[in-house]
């Protein structure tokens, strides 16, 4: 019998949903086992009645809920709380849902600063008051991960998560399991580059030049990014971006990792650990430009990125 | 007492939108609004970031068209640092963009739009979707799932990531294409081209003739158009000049860096999504009878502003389309037809570029030095003209970002099309799910 599934995107880009489609050919069979009671990109189910007649959000019951995106406004927060009440197993799909994702970079700024920029300080925009209509949901104080608002049962991180893990997690649930998680390994554990545990020293280089490599040769003939002097966040990032096999996705194209799967384990301090990793190969870690935003690029929820107090004026 | 119909969320689209339709005591439409409900603030939080990181940050604006943002951003960073990517790098960027276009258009036509036409606009919502298509036509559905994924596999196989890419960088790209990689892509490229031809034929035989009355009545508005053309006037996705056309077909061309002379954006209190308008035509007015400043982007706009297509099969379809619907073609549902003509051009371009000897060149990135500057990077995203405008300081850190994305250009027009559809179909309080779905079809045509 098919399992009732609720799927929706909150503060998301739809990349997680495209990753579901990237399951590819096996998707057609998988769909036979899933009965979507709601999935915004694919099915015309409405949350305020099929005739738009309801004034309160009506979330249907489900066994499994799959949610992408973090929480950015009151309505998303309310929807998430309603879903939690109506579902048995809640899955946070993707790094935004698990750690805030790229949109949580906004946590470095006050909400008023963001609105000031978007609606009054942009060169093509007629300076205007912030939209305040009741139909426009108010921003929450921060861009939050789902587990800052409700209990999350299963986390599938990744920006986007690899289809292999989506299939594995869903299959585990269909088999009656109630837990699933990625193994705690680092991207480096799955990366074949040559490592000698030392670099030429000096400052951390910016990504202004490509790596030196022979394109006819495999990645296993290329030197480690950190050891050449570039920032690569592989040492502090959870492995799995290329699925069950294969070279980390960014490395396949020869740029370094920026941490899109988030930290290797709960409670880790990727920023501190990364500074340590750079120092350990002899680089001047403190020379890194924009390091707070860089090392928390995908993980700005959970208070990892905050508004810094204004510098005292002289 | 007036009644408000609250359609939320708008489904089979990619954004966060709801529609409110207000009826008077007699049950007739007095107002409609398409509310853009989400805001993330990229323009602010990109400030302070190193310029070279931008293409891999802003691609996250959209998970469906990350390549469009990735490439518009790369072009803006080229501009900030004053570098010109080598010809091979430009060709590789174009190749990736064209493959992404093919996947995107298959996604929209079959997964998002087709249920309205293949299952039917009045069918129950529980079957009017891709799962319904899988049950009704399993062979076509399997092929569609396969073909959309094939493009993603080509992107991943070469550039590591199909979603949120990291391949394009200031001054070029991060790796060259070697001969074995090129050969590996030829077969799938041909497969996608054949499927594109099939899709065009399928729609011309089974969809468009059947729905001609609907095409002529649903969402119809007469407004202007914006799109990119090459120097010779051919429809272009990656680089060219912008052409802004009035509803009467007269037009003006301008370079990307002059966009501020032509495009303004209004903010209305009921939507986070701004309302771009053509500055030179007057102050934005959203009246259905006499709209001012409203223009459209995305495929129908590109087909209207272009003098011709850039590839032969697409050109033949373009000629047939223009002979049938004129220039500019205003019927909103013709977006679906225009989308398939573009699908052909994109698929033909993939094959052409893979057969270009320069595609396997070794010189793929110009020398890049961080310095102060400004760059306006523009490409045609599947959903319309995409503008990324960056400024940076001496260290090469971002100081200003302005973004106008494809669907935002269509905000005013979508509001007008929804208004027209609601007023046409909802009378004296009579409406049902099929009629409300038609209101959504007016939005879906724009593929927001």
Coordinates of N, CA and C in Angstrom, one line a residue, chain A residues 8-16 18-19 21-25 27-29 31-32 36-54 57 72-73 75-76 102-106 108-109 113-115 117-119 122-126 128-139 159-160 162-163 206-211 213 215-216 241 249-250 252-260 289-290 293-294 297-298, chain B residues 4-16 18 35 37-45 47-53 56-57 60-64 81 107 111-112 125 128-131 134 142 145-146 148-149 152 156-164 166-167 169 173-176 178 259-260 263-272 274 277 283 364-365 367-368 370 389 395-397 400-402 404 431-433 436-437 440 444:
Chain A
X8 N 6.7 19.9 0.8 CA 6.6 21.3 0.5 C 8.0 21.9 0.6
X9 N 8.1 23.1 -0.1 CA 9.3 23.9 0.1 C 9.0 25.1 0.9
X10 N 9.8 25.4 1.9 CA 9.6 26.6 2.7 C 10.6 27.7 2.1
X11 N 11.6 28.1 2.9 CA 12.5 29.1 2.3 C 13.5 28.4 1.4
X12 N 13.1 28.0 0.3 CA 13.9 27.1 -0.6 C 13.9 27.6 -2.0
X13 N 14.8 27.0 -2.8 CA 15.1 27.4 -4.1 C 14.5 26.4 -5.1
X14 N 14.0 25.3 -4.7 CA 13.4 24.2 -5.5 C 14.5 23.2 -6.0
X15 N 15.8 23.4 -5.6 CA 16.8 22.5 -6.0 C 16.7 21.1 -5.4
X16 N 16.1 21.1 -4.2 CA 15.9 19.8 -3.5 C 14.9 19.0 -4.3
X18 N 14.2 19.3 -7.5 CA 14.8 18.8 -8.7 C 15.7 17.6 -8.5
X19 N 16.3 17.6 -7.3 CA 17.1 16.4 -6.9 C 16.3 15.2 -6.8
X21 N 13.6 14.7 -8.6 CA 13.4 14.2 -10.0 C 14.7 13.6 -10.6
X22 N 15.8 14.0 -10.1 CA 17.1 13.4 -10.6 C 17.3 12.0 -10.1
X23 N 16.4 11.5 -9.3 CA 16.4 10.0 -9.1 C 16.4 9.3 -10.4
X24 N 15.8 9.9 -11.4 CA 15.8 9.4 -12.8 C 14.8 8.2 -12.9
X25 N 15.2 7.3 -13.8 CA 14.3 6.2 -14.2 C 13.7 5.5 -13.0
X27 N 12.5 6.6 -10.4 CA 11.5 7.5 -9.8 C 10.1 7.0 -10.2
X28 N 9.9 6.5 -11.4 CA 8.6 6.1 -11.9 C 8.0 5.0 -11.0
X29 N 8.9 4.0 -10.6 CA 8.5 2.9 -9.8 C 8.3 3.4 -8.3
X31 N 7.3 6.2 -7.3 CA 6.1 7.0 -7.2 C 4.9 6.1 -6.9
X32 N 5.0 4.8 -7.4 CA 3.9 3.9 -7.1 C 3.7 3.6 -5.6
X36 N 1.3 11.2 -2.7 CA 1.5 12.6 -2.3 C 0.2 13.3 -2.0
X37 N 0.0 13.6 -0.7 CA -1.2 14.4 -0.3 C -1.0 15.9 -0.6
X38 N 0.3 16.3 -0.7 CA 0.6 17.6 -1.1 C 2.0 17.7 -1.6
X39 N 2.2 18.3 -2.8 CA 3.6 18.6 -3.3 C 3.4 19.7 -4.3
X40 N 3.8 20.9 -3.8 CA 3.5 22.2 -4.6 C 4.0 22.1 -6.0
X41 N 5.2 21.6 -6.3 CA 5.6 21.7 -7.7 C 4.8 20.7 -8.7
X42 N 4.2 19.7 -8.1 CA 3.7 18.7 -9.0 C 2.1 18.5 -8.9
X43 N 1.5 18.8 -7.8 CA 0.1 18.4 -7.6 C -0.7 19.6 -7.1
X44 N -1.9 19.8 -7.6 CA -2.7 21.0 -7.3 C -3.5 20.9 -6.0
X45 N -2.8 20.4 -5.0 CA -3.5 20.4 -3.7 C -3.3 21.8 -3.1
X46 N -4.4 22.3 -2.5 CA -4.3 23.7 -1.9 C -4.4 23.6 -0.4
X47 N -3.8 24.5 0.3 CA -3.7 24.5 1.8 C -4.9 25.4 2.3
X48 N -5.6 26.1 1.5 CA -6.8 26.9 2.0 C -8.1 26.4 1.2
X49 N -8.2 25.1 1.0 CA -9.3 24.6 0.3 C -9.2 24.6 -1.2
X50 N -9.8 23.7 -1.9 CA -9.6 23.6 -3.4 C -10.4 24.8 -4.0
X51 N -11.3 25.4 -3.3 CA -12.0 26.5 -3.9 C -11.5 27.8 -3.2
X52 N -10.4 27.7 -2.5 CA -9.9 28.9 -1.9 C -10.8 29.5 -0.8
X53 N -11.6 28.6 -0.2 CA -12.7 29.1 0.7 C -12.3 29.2 2.2
X54 N -11.1 28.6 2.5 CA -10.8 28.6 3.9 C -10.0 29.8 4.4
X57 N -5.1 27.8 7.5 CA -4.4 26.8 6.7 C -4.8 25.4 7.2
X72 N 11.8 31.3 7.1 CA 12.2 32.7 7.0 C 11.0 33.7 7.4
X73 N 9.8 33.2 7.4 CA 8.7 34.1 7.8 C 7.6 33.4 8.6
X75 N 4.5 32.7 8.2 CA 3.7 31.7 7.6 C 4.4 30.4 7.4
X76 N 5.7 30.4 7.1 CA 6.4 29.2 7.0 C 6.5 28.5 8.3
X102 N 22.3 28.7 2.3 CA 22.8 30.0 1.8 C 21.9 31.2 2.3
X103 N 20.6 31.1 2.3 CA 19.8 32.2 2.8 C 20.1 32.6 4.2
X104 N 20.6 31.7 5.0 CA 21.0 32.1 6.4 C 22.2 33.0 6.5
X105 N 22.8 33.3 5.3 CA 23.8 34.3 5.3 C 23.2 35.7 5.7
X106 N 21.9 35.8 5.5 CA 21.2 37.0 5.9 C 21.3 37.2 7.4
X108 N 23.7 37.5 9.2 CA 24.8 38.5 9.6 C 24.3 39.9 9.6
X109 N 23.0 40.1 9.1 CA 22.5 41.5 9.0 C 21.2 41.6 9.8
X113 N 18.1 46.1 7.8 CA 19.2 46.4 6.9 C 18.9 45.8 5.5
X114 N 18.4 44.5 5.6 CA 18.1 43.8 4.3 C 16.9 44.5 3.6
X115 N 15.9 44.8 4.3 CA 14.7 45.5 3.7 C 15.1 46.9 3.2
X117 N 18.0 47.8 2.0 CA 18.7 47.5 0.8 C 17.8 47.2 -0.4
X118 N 16.9 46.2 -0.1 CA 16.1 45.6 -1.2 C 15.1 46.7 -1.7
X119 N 14.4 47.4 -0.8 CA 13.3 48.2 -1.2 C 13.6 49.7 -1.3
X122 N 18.3 50.2 -3.9 CA 18.7 49.4 -5.1 C 18.5 50.3 -6.3
X123 N 19.5 50.4 -7.2 CA 19.5 51.5 -8.2 C 18.3 51.4 -9.2
X124 N 17.7 50.3 -9.4 CA 16.6 50.2 -10.3 C 15.2 50.4 -9.6
X125 N 15.2 50.4 -8.3 CA 14.0 50.4 -7.5 C 13.6 51.8 -7.0
X126 N 12.3 52.1 -7.2 CA 11.8 53.4 -6.7 C 11.7 53.2 -5.2
X128 N 10.7 52.8 -1.6 CA 9.3 52.5 -1.2 C 9.3 52.0 0.2
X129 N 8.2 52.1 0.9 CA 8.1 51.5 2.2 C 8.1 49.9 2.0
X130 N 8.5 49.2 3.1 CA 8.5 47.7 3.0 C 7.0 47.3 2.7
X131 N 6.9 46.2 2.0 CA 5.5 45.6 1.8 C 5.0 45.2 3.2
X132 N 3.8 45.6 3.6 CA 3.3 45.2 4.9 C 1.9 44.7 4.9
X133 N 1.4 44.4 3.7 CA 0.0 43.8 3.6 C -0.1 42.5 4.4
X134 N -1.3 42.2 4.9 CA -1.4 40.9 5.6 C -1.1 39.7 4.7
X135 N -1.2 39.9 3.4 CA -0.9 38.8 2.5 C 0.6 38.5 2.4
X136 N 1.4 39.4 2.9 CA 2.9 39.3 2.8 C 3.4 38.9 4.2
X137 N 3.8 37.6 4.3 CA 4.2 37.1 5.6 C 5.4 37.9 6.2
X138 N 5.3 38.2 7.5 CA 6.4 38.9 8.1 C 7.6 38.0 8.4
X139 N 8.8 38.6 8.2 CA 10.0 37.9 8.4 C 10.1 37.5 9.9
X159 N 23.3 20.4 -0.7 CA 22.8 21.5 -1.4 C 23.1 21.3 -2.9
X160 N 22.3 20.5 -3.6 CA 21.2 19.7 -3.1 C 21.7 18.4 -2.5
X162 N 22.0 14.4 -2.5 CA 22.2 13.5 -3.7 C 21.0 12.6 -3.7
X163 N 20.4 12.3 -4.9 CA 19.3 11.4 -5.1 C 19.5 10.0 -4.4
X206 N 43.2 33.1 -3.0 CA 41.8 33.2 -3.5 C 41.6 32.4 -4.8
X207 N 40.4 32.1 -5.1 CA 40.1 31.2 -6.2 C 40.1 32.0 -7.5
X208 N 41.2 32.7 -7.8 CA 41.4 33.5 -9.0 C 42.1 32.8 -10.1
X209 N 42.8 31.7 -9.8 CA 43.4 30.9 -10.8 C 43.0 29.4 -10.6
X210 N 42.9 28.7 -11.7 CA 42.6 27.3 -11.6 C 43.7 26.5 -11.0
X211 N 43.4 25.3 -10.6 CA 44.4 24.3 -10.2 C 45.2 24.0 -11.4
X213 N 46.6 21.0 -13.4 CA 46.3 19.5 -13.5 C 46.4 19.2 -15.0
X215 N 44.3 17.5 -17.6 CA 42.9 17.1 -17.8 C 42.7 15.6 -18.3
X216 N 43.8 15.1 -18.9 CA 43.7 13.7 -19.4 C 43.8 12.7 -18.2
X241 N 28.2 14.1 -1.1 CA 27.7 14.9 -2.2 C 27.6 14.2 -3.5
X249 N 31.5 16.3 -5.7 CA 31.0 16.9 -7.0 C 31.8 18.1 -7.4
X250 N 32.1 19.0 -6.5 CA 32.9 20.2 -6.9 C 34.3 19.8 -7.4
X252 N 35.2 17.2 -8.9 CA 35.1 16.6 -10.2 C 35.3 17.7 -11.3
X253 N 34.8 18.9 -11.0 CA 35.0 20.0 -11.9 C 36.2 20.8 -11.6
X254 N 36.9 20.4 -10.6 CA 38.2 21.0 -10.1 C 38.2 22.2 -9.3
X255 N 37.0 22.7 -8.9 CA 37.0 23.7 -7.8 C 36.9 23.0 -6.4
X256 N 37.3 23.8 -5.4 CA 37.3 23.2 -4.0 C 35.9 23.2 -3.4
X257 N 35.8 22.4 -2.3 CA 34.6 22.3 -1.6 C 34.3 23.6 -0.8
X258 N 33.0 24.0 -0.7 CA 32.6 25.1 0.2 C 31.6 24.7 1.3
X259 N 31.5 23.4 1.5 CA 30.8 22.9 2.7 C 29.3 22.7 2.6
X260 N 28.8 22.4 1.4 CA 27.4 22.4 1.2 C 26.6 21.3 1.9
X289 N 40.4 35.7 3.5 CA 39.5 36.8 3.4 C 38.0 36.4 3.7
X290 N 37.3 37.3 4.4 CA 35.9 37.1 4.6 C 35.6 35.7 5.3
X293 N 31.9 34.6 7.0 CA 30.9 34.2 6.0 C 31.3 33.0 5.2
X294 N 32.5 32.9 4.8 CA 33.0 31.8 4.0 C 32.9 30.5 4.7
X297 N 29.2 29.3 5.3 CA 28.4 29.7 4.1 C 27.0 29.0 4.1
X298 N 27.0 27.7 4.5 CA 25.7 27.0 4.4 C 25.1 26.7 5.7
Chain B
X4 N -13.5 36.7 -0.7 CA -12.2 36.6 -1.3 C -11.9 35.1 -1.5
X5 N -11.5 34.8 -2.7 CA -11.0 33.4 -3.0 C -9.5 33.4 -2.8
X6 N -9.0 32.6 -1.9 CA -7.6 32.5 -1.6 C -7.0 31.3 -2.2
X7 N -6.4 31.4 -3.4 CA -5.8 30.2 -4.0 C -4.3 30.1 -3.5
X8 N -4.1 29.2 -2.6 CA -2.7 29.1 -2.0 C -2.4 27.6 -1.7
X9 N -1.2 27.2 -2.1 CA -0.3 27.9 -3.0 C -0.6 27.7 -4.4
X10 N -0.1 28.6 -5.3 CA -0.2 28.3 -6.7 C 0.7 27.1 -7.0
X11 N 0.2 26.1 -7.7 CA 0.9 24.9 -7.8 C 1.4 24.7 -9.3
X12 N 2.2 23.7 -9.4 CA 2.9 23.4 -10.6 C 3.6 24.6 -11.2
X13 N 4.2 25.4 -10.3 CA 5.1 26.4 -10.6 C 6.3 26.3 -9.7
X14 N 7.3 27.1 -9.9 CA 8.5 26.9 -9.1 C 8.7 27.9 -7.9
X15 N 7.7 28.9 -7.8 CA 7.9 29.9 -6.8 C 6.9 29.8 -5.6
X16 N 6.9 30.8 -4.8 CA 6.0 30.9 -3.6 C 5.0 32.0 -3.9
X18 N 0.7 33.2 -4.1 CA -0.8 32.9 -3.9 C -1.5 33.9 -4.7
X35 N 0.3 37.5 -5.2 CA 1.1 37.9 -4.1 C 2.5 37.1 -4.1
X37 N 5.4 35.8 -2.2 CA 5.4 35.7 -0.7 C 6.8 35.5 -0.1
X38 N 7.8 35.3 -0.9 CA 9.1 35.0 -0.2 C 10.1 36.0 -0.6
X39 N 11.0 36.3 0.3 CA 12.1 37.2 0.1 C 13.3 36.6 0.8
X40 N 14.5 36.7 0.2 CA 15.6 36.1 0.9 C 16.7 37.1 1.1
X41 N 16.8 38.2 0.3 CA 17.7 39.2 0.6 C 19.1 39.1 0.0
X42 N 19.3 38.3 -1.1 CA 20.6 38.1 -1.7 C 21.3 39.5 -1.9
X43 N 20.6 40.5 -2.3 CA 21.2 41.8 -2.6 C 22.0 42.3 -1.4
X44 N 21.5 42.0 -0.2 CA 22.2 42.5 1.0 C 23.3 41.5 1.4
X45 N 23.0 40.3 1.5 CA 24.0 39.4 2.2 C 25.2 39.0 1.2
X47 N 26.9 41.4 0.0 CA 27.8 42.5 0.2 C 29.0 42.0 1.2
X48 N 30.2 42.3 0.8 CA 31.3 41.9 1.6 C 32.0 40.6 1.1
X49 N 31.3 39.8 0.2 CA 31.8 38.6 -0.3 C 32.8 38.8 -1.4
X50 N 33.9 37.9 -1.4 CA 34.8 38.1 -2.5 C 34.1 37.9 -3.9
X51 N 34.5 38.7 -4.8 CA 33.8 38.6 -6.2 C 33.8 37.2 -6.8
X52 N 35.0 36.6 -6.6 CA 35.1 35.3 -7.3 C 34.2 34.2 -6.7
X53 N 33.7 34.4 -5.5 CA 32.8 33.5 -4.9 C 31.4 33.6 -5.3
X56 N 29.2 31.0 -7.3 CA 28.8 29.8 -6.6 C 27.9 30.1 -5.4
X57 N 27.7 31.4 -5.2 CA 26.7 31.8 -4.1 C 25.3 32.0 -4.7
X60 N 22.3 29.7 -6.1 CA 21.3 29.2 -5.1 C 20.0 30.0 -5.1
X61 N 20.0 31.1 -5.9 CA 18.7 31.8 -6.0 C 17.6 30.9 -6.6
X62 N 18.0 30.1 -7.5 CA 17.0 29.2 -8.1 C 17.6 27.8 -8.4
X63 N 16.9 26.8 -7.9 CA 17.4 25.4 -8.1 C 17.0 24.8 -9.4
X64 N 16.1 25.5 -10.1 CA 15.7 25.0 -11.4 C 16.5 25.7 -12.5
X81 N 36.3 42.5 -12.8 CA 37.8 42.4 -12.8 C 38.3 42.7 -14.2
X107 N 11.1 19.8 -18.4 CA 10.4 19.9 -17.1 C 9.2 20.7 -17.1
X111 N 6.1 18.2 -17.1 CA 5.7 17.9 -15.7 C 4.7 19.0 -15.2
X112 N 5.0 20.2 -15.6 CA 4.2 21.3 -15.0 C 3.0 21.7 -15.8
X125 N -8.2 17.4 -9.5 CA -6.8 17.7 -9.2 C -6.0 16.5 -8.8
X128 N -4.9 15.4 -12.2 CA -4.4 16.4 -13.2 C -2.9 16.7 -12.8
X129 N -2.0 15.8 -13.0 CA -0.6 16.0 -12.6 C 0.2 14.9 -13.2
X130 N 1.5 15.0 -12.9 CA 2.4 14.1 -13.6 C 2.2 12.6 -13.2
X131 N 1.7 12.4 -12.0 CA 1.4 11.0 -11.6 C 0.2 10.5 -12.4
X134 N 1.6 9.5 -15.7 CA 2.3 8.2 -15.6 C 1.3 7.1 -15.7
X142 N 7.6 7.6 -18.9 CA 8.9 7.1 -18.6 C 10.0 7.8 -19.5
X145 N 10.6 11.3 -18.0 CA 11.4 11.3 -16.8 C 12.9 11.0 -17.2
X146 N 13.1 10.1 -18.2 CA 14.4 9.8 -18.6 C 15.1 10.9 -19.3
X148 N 14.5 14.2 -19.2 CA 14.8 15.4 -18.3 C 16.1 15.1 -17.5
X149 N 16.2 13.8 -17.1 CA 17.3 13.4 -16.3 C 18.6 13.3 -17.1
X152 N 20.5 16.4 -17.0 CA 21.2 16.6 -15.7 C 22.4 15.7 -15.7
X156 N 26.2 16.8 -14.9 CA 27.0 16.3 -13.8 C 28.2 15.5 -14.3
X157 N 28.1 14.8 -15.4 CA 29.2 14.0 -15.9 C 30.4 14.8 -16.3
X158 N 30.1 16.0 -16.8 CA 31.2 16.9 -17.2 C 31.6 17.9 -16.1
X159 N 30.6 18.6 -15.6 CA 30.8 19.7 -14.7 C 30.6 19.4 -13.2
X160 N 30.5 18.1 -12.9 CA 30.3 17.7 -11.5 C 29.0 17.9 -10.9
X161 N 28.4 19.1 -11.1 CA 27.1 19.4 -10.5 C 26.1 19.9 -11.6
X162 N 24.9 19.4 -11.5 CA 23.8 19.9 -12.4 C 23.1 21.0 -11.7
X163 N 22.9 20.8 -10.4 CA 22.2 21.8 -9.6 C 23.3 22.6 -8.8
X164 N 23.2 23.9 -8.8 CA 24.2 24.7 -8.1 C 25.6 24.5 -8.5
X166 N 29.6 24.9 -10.0 CA 30.8 25.7 -9.6 C 31.8 25.8 -10.7
X167 N 31.4 25.4 -11.9 CA 32.2 25.3 -13.1 C 32.7 26.6 -13.6
X169 N 33.8 30.5 -13.6 CA 34.6 31.3 -12.7 C 35.0 32.6 -13.4
X173 N 36.3 29.2 -17.2 CA 35.8 28.0 -16.5 C 36.9 27.2 -15.8
X174 N 36.5 26.2 -15.0 CA 37.4 25.6 -14.1 C 38.1 24.4 -14.7
X175 N 37.6 23.8 -15.8 CA 38.3 22.7 -16.5 C 38.0 22.7 -17.9
X176 N 38.9 22.1 -18.7 CA 38.6 22.0 -20.2 C 37.9 20.7 -20.5
X178 N 37.9 17.3 -22.5 CA 38.8 16.5 -23.3 C 38.0 15.7 -24.3
X259 N 20.9 49.1 -18.7 CA 19.5 48.7 -18.3 C 18.8 49.7 -17.4
X260 N 19.6 50.4 -16.6 CA 18.9 51.4 -15.7 C 18.2 52.5 -16.4
X263 N 14.8 50.3 -17.5 CA 14.0 49.5 -16.6 C 13.9 50.1 -15.2
X264 N 12.7 50.4 -14.7 CA 12.6 50.8 -13.3 C 11.8 49.7 -12.5
X265 N 11.8 49.7 -11.2 CA 11.0 48.7 -10.4 C 10.2 49.4 -9.4
X266 N 8.9 49.1 -9.4 CA 8.0 49.6 -8.4 C 7.8 48.6 -7.3
X267 N 7.5 49.1 -6.1 CA 7.2 48.2 -5.0 C 5.8 48.4 -4.6
X268 N 5.0 47.4 -4.5 CA 3.6 47.5 -4.1 C 3.4 46.8 -2.7
X269 N 2.6 47.4 -1.9 CA 2.6 46.9 -0.5 C 2.2 45.4 -0.3
X270 N 1.6 44.8 -1.3 CA 1.0 43.5 -1.2 C 1.9 42.4 -1.8
X271 N 3.1 42.7 -2.1 CA 4.0 41.6 -2.7 C 5.4 41.9 -2.4
X272 N 6.1 40.8 -2.0 CA 7.6 41.0 -1.9 C 8.3 41.1 -3.3
X274 N 9.0 42.6 -6.7 CA 8.9 43.9 -7.2 C 8.2 43.9 -8.6
X277 N 9.2 47.8 -14.8 CA 8.4 48.4 -15.8 C 9.3 49.1 -16.8
X283 N 4.8 55.9 -16.1 CA 4.7 55.3 -14.8 C 3.9 54.0 -14.8
X364 N 41.3 28.0 -21.1 CA 40.0 28.1 -20.6 C 39.8 29.2 -19.5
X365 N 40.9 29.8 -19.1 CA 40.7 30.9 -18.1 C 41.7 32.0 -18.4
X367 N 43.9 35.4 -17.2 CA 44.6 35.8 -16.0 C 43.6 36.8 -15.3
X368 N 43.4 36.5 -14.0 CA 42.5 37.3 -13.2 C 43.2 38.0 -12.0
X370 N 42.4 40.6 -8.7 CA 41.3 41.3 -8.0 C 41.6 42.8 -8.1
X389 N 24.1 42.9 -11.5 CA 24.9 44.1 -11.5 C 25.7 44.2 -10.2
X395 N 40.0 45.6 -3.1 CA 40.3 44.2 -2.7 C 39.5 43.2 -3.5
X396 N 38.6 43.6 -4.3 CA 37.7 42.7 -5.0 C 36.7 42.1 -4.1
X397 N 36.2 42.9 -3.1 CA 35.1 42.5 -2.3 C 33.8 43.2 -2.7
X400 N 28.2 46.4 -3.9 CA 26.8 46.6 -4.3 C 26.4 45.5 -5.2
X401 N 25.1 45.0 -5.0 CA 24.6 44.0 -5.9 C 23.1 44.4 -6.2
X402 N 22.8 44.4 -7.5 CA 21.5 44.6 -7.9 C 21.1 43.4 -8.8
X404 N 17.9 41.7 -11.1 CA 16.5 41.6 -11.7 C 16.4 40.3 -12.4
X431 N -18.3 29.7 -10.1 CA -16.9 29.2 -10.4 C -16.8 27.8 -9.8
X432 N -15.9 27.1 -10.3 CA -15.6 25.7 -9.8 C -14.1 25.5 -9.9
X433 N -13.6 24.3 -9.5 CA -12.2 24.0 -9.5 C -11.6 24.2 -10.9
X436 N -11.0 27.9 -11.5 CA -9.9 28.4 -10.7 C -8.6 27.8 -11.3
X437 N -8.6 26.6 -11.8 CA -7.4 26.1 -12.4 C -7.1 26.9 -13.7
X440 N -5.0 29.7 -12.7 CA -3.6 29.2 -12.5 C -2.9 29.0 -13.8
X444 N 0.8 29.7 -15.0 CA 1.8 28.7 -15.4 C 2.4 28.9 -16.8

